[in-house]
């Protein structure tokens, strides 16, 4: 149980375009979802926390207008990278959890974004 | 903010041998959770083991065990009988207020 999926697994886009990444909890209702960014051979950095039906809470230094997060349902959160640039190329990972069990998060397989 | 420190960027171990990864953390809280995650080349994050701070007994999962020293704020991971499939990056993580803080990671290579 507690399976999280991400789509797409790999996306290539041109500089200046926007790209959307989906994160889905397949067998549970995720009241909270988290978005991380990971550069090669580095650690995971939390970008934002989203609660279903509420605005996302962004970590310090993360541009809200650049990384739009929506958590419209208990099974789906989306991350939209707007006006992407090559420096946005990275590996994006989502995780999900539910109330009273948020000490443990369940991770998606990640999405590799390449901006040309 | 909590900080998690992994001081070993890389470790190499012979198959069937034992390797220990170190992790220290800094917090003023008394109740929290600690984790070790494995990230193989596929980059899927896999939970290896979890420790609740209020439990004194060290967690064990098959070949994986931890040495949790709360006073010293230390949380090391021991991998026994290392297997080739254990080759991965290992992250120590601290959970408080439902947010995970990760260490820099330790790359473990198991040699045949």
Short mmCIF file of C-alpha atoms in Angstrom, two decimals:
data_model
loop_
_atom_site.label_atom_id
_atom_site.label_comp_id
_atom_site.label_asym_id
_atom_site.label_seq_id
_atom_site.Cartn_x
_atom_site.Cartn_y
_atom_site.Cartn_z
CA UNK A 1 0.00 0.00 0.00
CA UNK A 2 0.84 3.74 0.05
CA UNK A 3 1.88 4.05 -3.58
CA UNK A 4 2.67 7.41 -5.13
CA UNK A 5 3.08 7.94 -8.86
CA UNK A 6 4.48 10.81 -10.88
CA UNK A 7 3.93 11.76 -14.48
CA UNK A 8 5.84 12.25 -16.63
CA UNK A 9 8.97 10.42 -15.58
CA UNK A 10 11.08 12.52 -17.94
CA UNK A 11 10.24 15.71 -19.79
CA UNK A 12 12.27 17.88 -22.14
CA UNK A 13 11.05 21.38 -22.91
CA UNK A 14 12.29 24.52 -24.58
CA UNK A 15 13.41 27.53 -22.61
CA UNK A 16 10.54 29.89 -21.91
CA UNK A 17 7.81 27.27 -21.93
CA UNK A 18 5.89 25.89 -18.96
CA UNK A 19 5.76 22.28 -17.90
CA UNK A 20 3.39 20.51 -15.50
CA UNK A 21 4.32 17.54 -13.33
CA UNK A 22 1.61 15.42 -11.69
CA UNK A 23 1.85 13.58 -8.40
CA UNK A 24 -0.85 11.04 -7.51
CA UNK A 25 -1.51 8.93 -4.46
CA UNK A 26 -2.89 5.70 -5.88
CA UNK A 27 -4.26 3.86 -2.87
CA UNK A 28 -4.73 6.44 -0.15
CA UNK A 29 -6.00 9.96 0.34
CA UNK A 30 -3.10 12.34 0.67
CA UNK A 31 -4.03 15.31 2.82
CA UNK A 32 -0.52 16.66 2.46
CA UNK A 33 1.95 16.48 -0.40
CA UNK A 34 5.51 17.67 -0.55
CA UNK A 35 7.66 18.71 -3.49
CA UNK A 36 11.43 18.29 -3.51
CA UNK A 37 14.17 19.21 -5.90
CA UNK A 38 17.35 17.17 -6.27
CA UNK A 39 20.45 17.98 -8.27
CA UNK A 40 22.78 15.14 -9.35
CA UNK A 41 24.60 13.51 -6.43
CA UNK A 42 23.06 15.96 -4.00
CA UNK A 43 20.42 15.77 -1.33
CA UNK A 44 16.71 16.48 -1.54
CA UNK A 45 15.67 20.04 -0.89
CA UNK A 46 12.10 20.72 0.16
CA UNK A 47 10.46 23.25 -2.13
CA UNK A 48 6.93 23.42 -0.77
CA UNK A 49 4.22 21.72 1.21
CA UNK A 50 0.69 21.55 -0.09
CA UNK A 51 -2.49 20.67 1.74
CA UNK A 52 -5.61 19.66 -0.14
CA UNK A 53 -7.77 22.67 -0.84
CA UNK A 54 -5.27 25.19 0.53
CA UNK A 55 -2.49 27.31 -0.86
CA UNK A 56 0.93 25.76 -0.82
CA UNK A 57 3.54 26.82 1.71
CA UNK A 58 6.86 27.52 0.05
CA UNK A 59 10.28 27.20 1.62
CA UNK A 60 12.48 30.23 1.86
CA UNK A 61 14.16 31.03 -1.43
CA UNK A 62 11.65 29.19 -3.62
CA UNK A 63 9.92 31.44 -6.13
CA UNK A 64 6.17 31.05 -5.78
CA UNK A 65 5.44 32.49 -9.21
CA UNK A 66 7.97 30.20 -10.84
CA UNK A 67 6.87 26.97 -9.22
CA UNK A 68 3.09 26.84 -9.08
CA UNK A 69 1.68 24.11 -6.89
CA UNK A 70 -1.92 22.99 -6.87
CA UNK A 71 -3.45 20.34 -4.61
CA UNK A 72 -7.03 20.29 -5.80
CA UNK A 73 -7.96 16.81 -4.65
CA UNK A 74 -6.91 14.26 -2.07
CA UNK A 75 -5.14 12.20 -4.70
CA UNK A 76 -3.53 14.76 -6.99
CA UNK A 77 -1.01 17.55 -6.68
CA UNK A 78 0.62 19.33 -9.59
CA UNK A 79 3.82 21.32 -9.92
CA UNK A 80 4.02 23.73 -12.84
CA UNK A 81 7.38 25.19 -13.71
CA UNK A 82 6.59 28.42 -15.50
CA UNK A 83 8.85 30.05 -18.09
CA UNK A 84 11.40 27.31 -17.59
CA UNK A 85 15.09 28.02 -18.06
CA UNK A 86 18.07 25.66 -18.25
CA UNK A 87 18.87 26.28 -14.57
CA UNK A 88 15.49 24.75 -13.70
CA UNK A 89 16.70 21.43 -15.06
CA UNK A 90 16.65 19.05 -12.15
CA UNK A 91 15.03 15.97 -10.66
CA UNK A 92 11.71 16.74 -8.98
CA UNK A 93 10.31 14.34 -6.40
CA UNK A 94 6.95 14.43 -4.67
CA UNK A 95 5.93 12.68 -1.49
CA UNK A 96 2.59 12.29 0.21
CA UNK A 97 1.14 11.58 3.59
CA UNK A 98 -2.09 11.81 5.54
CA UNK A 99 -3.22 13.37 8.78
CA UNK A 100 -2.07 11.65 11.97
CA UNK A 101 0.52 9.75 9.97
CA UNK A 102 2.58 12.59 8.59
CA UNK A 103 5.70 11.47 10.39
CA UNK A 104 6.18 9.19 7.39
CA UNK A 105 6.05 10.27 3.78
CA UNK A 106 5.66 8.06 0.73
CA UNK A 107 7.74 9.04 -2.25
CA UNK A 108 6.97 9.12 -5.94
CA UNK A 109 9.54 7.88 -8.46
CA UNK A 110 10.55 11.39 -9.48
CA UNK A 111 10.48 13.42 -12.69
CA UNK A 112 13.55 14.43 -14.60
CA UNK A 113 13.17 17.86 -16.18
CA UNK A 114 15.55 18.99 -18.91
CA UNK A 115 15.19 22.54 -20.23
CA UNK A 116 16.96 23.23 -23.51
CA UNK B 1 15.81 24.68 11.77
CA UNK B 2 17.04 21.16 12.14
CA UNK B 3 20.33 20.16 10.54
CA UNK B 4 21.37 16.67 9.60
CA UNK B 5 25.02 15.88 9.00
CA UNK B 6 26.42 12.90 7.15
CA UNK B 7 30.19 13.17 7.23
CA UNK B 8 31.00 10.30 4.89
CA UNK B 9 30.43 11.19 1.22
CA UNK B 10 31.42 7.71 0.02
CA UNK B 11 31.86 4.26 1.51
CA UNK B 12 33.00 1.04 -0.13
CA UNK B 13 32.43 -2.42 1.28
CA UNK B 14 33.13 -5.97 0.20
CA UNK B 15 30.15 -8.19 -0.43
CA UNK B 16 29.05 -10.02 2.75
CA UNK B 17 30.92 -7.55 4.96
CA UNK B 18 29.48 -4.92 7.30
CA UNK B 19 29.45 -1.17 6.82
CA UNK B 20 28.33 1.58 9.18
CA UNK B 21 27.11 4.98 8.06
CA UNK B 22 27.18 7.89 10.45
CA UNK B 23 24.60 10.60 10.97
CA UNK B 24 24.30 13.37 13.51
CA UNK B 25 21.54 15.91 13.88
CA UNK B 26 20.81 19.04 15.76
CA UNK B 27 17.46 19.80 17.36
CA UNK B 28 15.96 21.27 20.48
CA UNK B 29 12.87 19.08 20.27
CA UNK B 30 12.29 16.01 22.38
CA UNK B 31 9.88 14.13 20.15
CA UNK B 32 10.76 13.42 16.56
CA UNK B 33 11.41 10.68 14.03
CA UNK B 34 14.59 9.64 12.30
CA UNK B 35 14.87 7.74 9.05
CA UNK B 36 17.35 6.16 6.72
CA UNK B 37 16.37 6.21 3.07
CA UNK B 38 18.05 4.40 0.21
CA UNK B 39 18.18 5.90 -3.28
CA UNK B 40 19.43 3.38 -5.86
CA UNK B 41 20.37 4.40 -9.42
CA UNK B 42 16.66 4.37 -10.32
CA UNK B 43 16.40 7.36 -7.93
CA UNK B 44 13.29 5.97 -6.22
CA UNK B 45 13.45 6.83 -2.53
CA UNK B 46 13.09 3.68 -0.44
CA UNK B 47 12.56 3.68 3.32
CA UNK B 48 15.18 1.50 4.98
CA UNK B 49 14.44 1.99 8.65
CA UNK B 50 12.62 4.33 11.04
CA UNK B 51 13.32 5.26 14.65
CA UNK B 52 11.00 7.09 17.01
CA UNK B 53 12.89 9.30 19.41
CA UNK B 54 10.86 8.29 22.44
CA UNK B 55 11.81 4.64 21.96
CA UNK B 56 15.09 3.65 23.54
CA UNK B 57 15.32 0.36 21.70
CA UNK B 58 17.25 0.54 18.46
CA UNK B 59 15.25 -0.27 15.33
CA UNK B 60 16.15 -3.31 13.24
CA UNK B 61 14.97 -4.40 9.79
CA UNK B 62 16.56 -7.64 8.66
CA UNK B 63 20.19 -6.79 7.77
CA UNK B 64 19.77 -3.13 8.66
CA UNK B 65 20.05 -1.82 12.19
CA UNK B 66 20.59 1.54 13.82
CA UNK B 67 22.51 2.81 16.80
CA UNK B 68 20.41 5.64 18.19
CA UNK B 69 22.14 7.78 20.80
CA UNK B 70 19.62 10.47 21.72
CA UNK B 71 21.83 12.41 24.10
CA UNK B 72 24.63 12.52 21.55
CA UNK B 73 22.14 13.20 18.73
CA UNK B 74 23.64 10.40 16.73
CA UNK B 75 21.84 7.94 14.46
CA UNK B 76 24.13 5.52 12.61
CA UNK B 77 23.07 2.78 10.20
CA UNK B 78 24.71 -0.62 10.08
CA UNK B 79 24.34 -2.77 7.00
CA UNK B 80 25.29 -6.37 7.71
CA UNK B 81 26.07 -9.06 5.14
CA UNK B 82 26.24 -6.42 2.40
CA UNK B 83 24.77 -7.38 -0.94
CA UNK B 84 25.35 -5.97 -4.41
CA UNK B 85 21.79 -4.63 -4.37
CA UNK B 86 22.68 -2.44 -1.42
CA UNK B 87 24.71 -0.21 -3.72
CA UNK B 88 22.95 3.15 -3.50
CA UNK B 89 23.00 6.58 -1.98
CA UNK B 90 21.81 6.58 1.63
CA UNK B 91 20.18 9.57 3.24
CA UNK B 92 19.64 10.18 6.92
CA UNK B 93 16.50 12.23 7.57
CA UNK B 94 14.87 13.99 10.50
CA UNK B 95 11.14 14.56 10.74
CA UNK B 96 9.63 17.27 12.85
CA UNK B 97 6.52 19.33 12.22
CA UNK B 98 5.87 16.87 9.38
CA UNK B 99 8.80 18.17 7.36
CA UNK B 100 11.74 16.02 6.43
CA UNK B 101 15.26 17.41 6.61
CA UNK B 102 17.85 15.32 4.79
CA UNK B 103 21.55 14.90 5.22
CA UNK B 104 23.90 15.27 2.27
CA UNK B 105 23.94 11.55 1.65
CA UNK B 106 26.51 8.75 1.62
CA UNK B 107 27.19 6.78 -1.53
CA UNK B 108 27.68 3.12 -0.69
CA UNK B 109 29.33 0.82 -3.20
CA UNK B 110 29.31 -2.92 -2.57
CA UNK B 111 32.18 -4.73 -4.31
CA UNK B 112 31.82 -8.28 -5.58
#
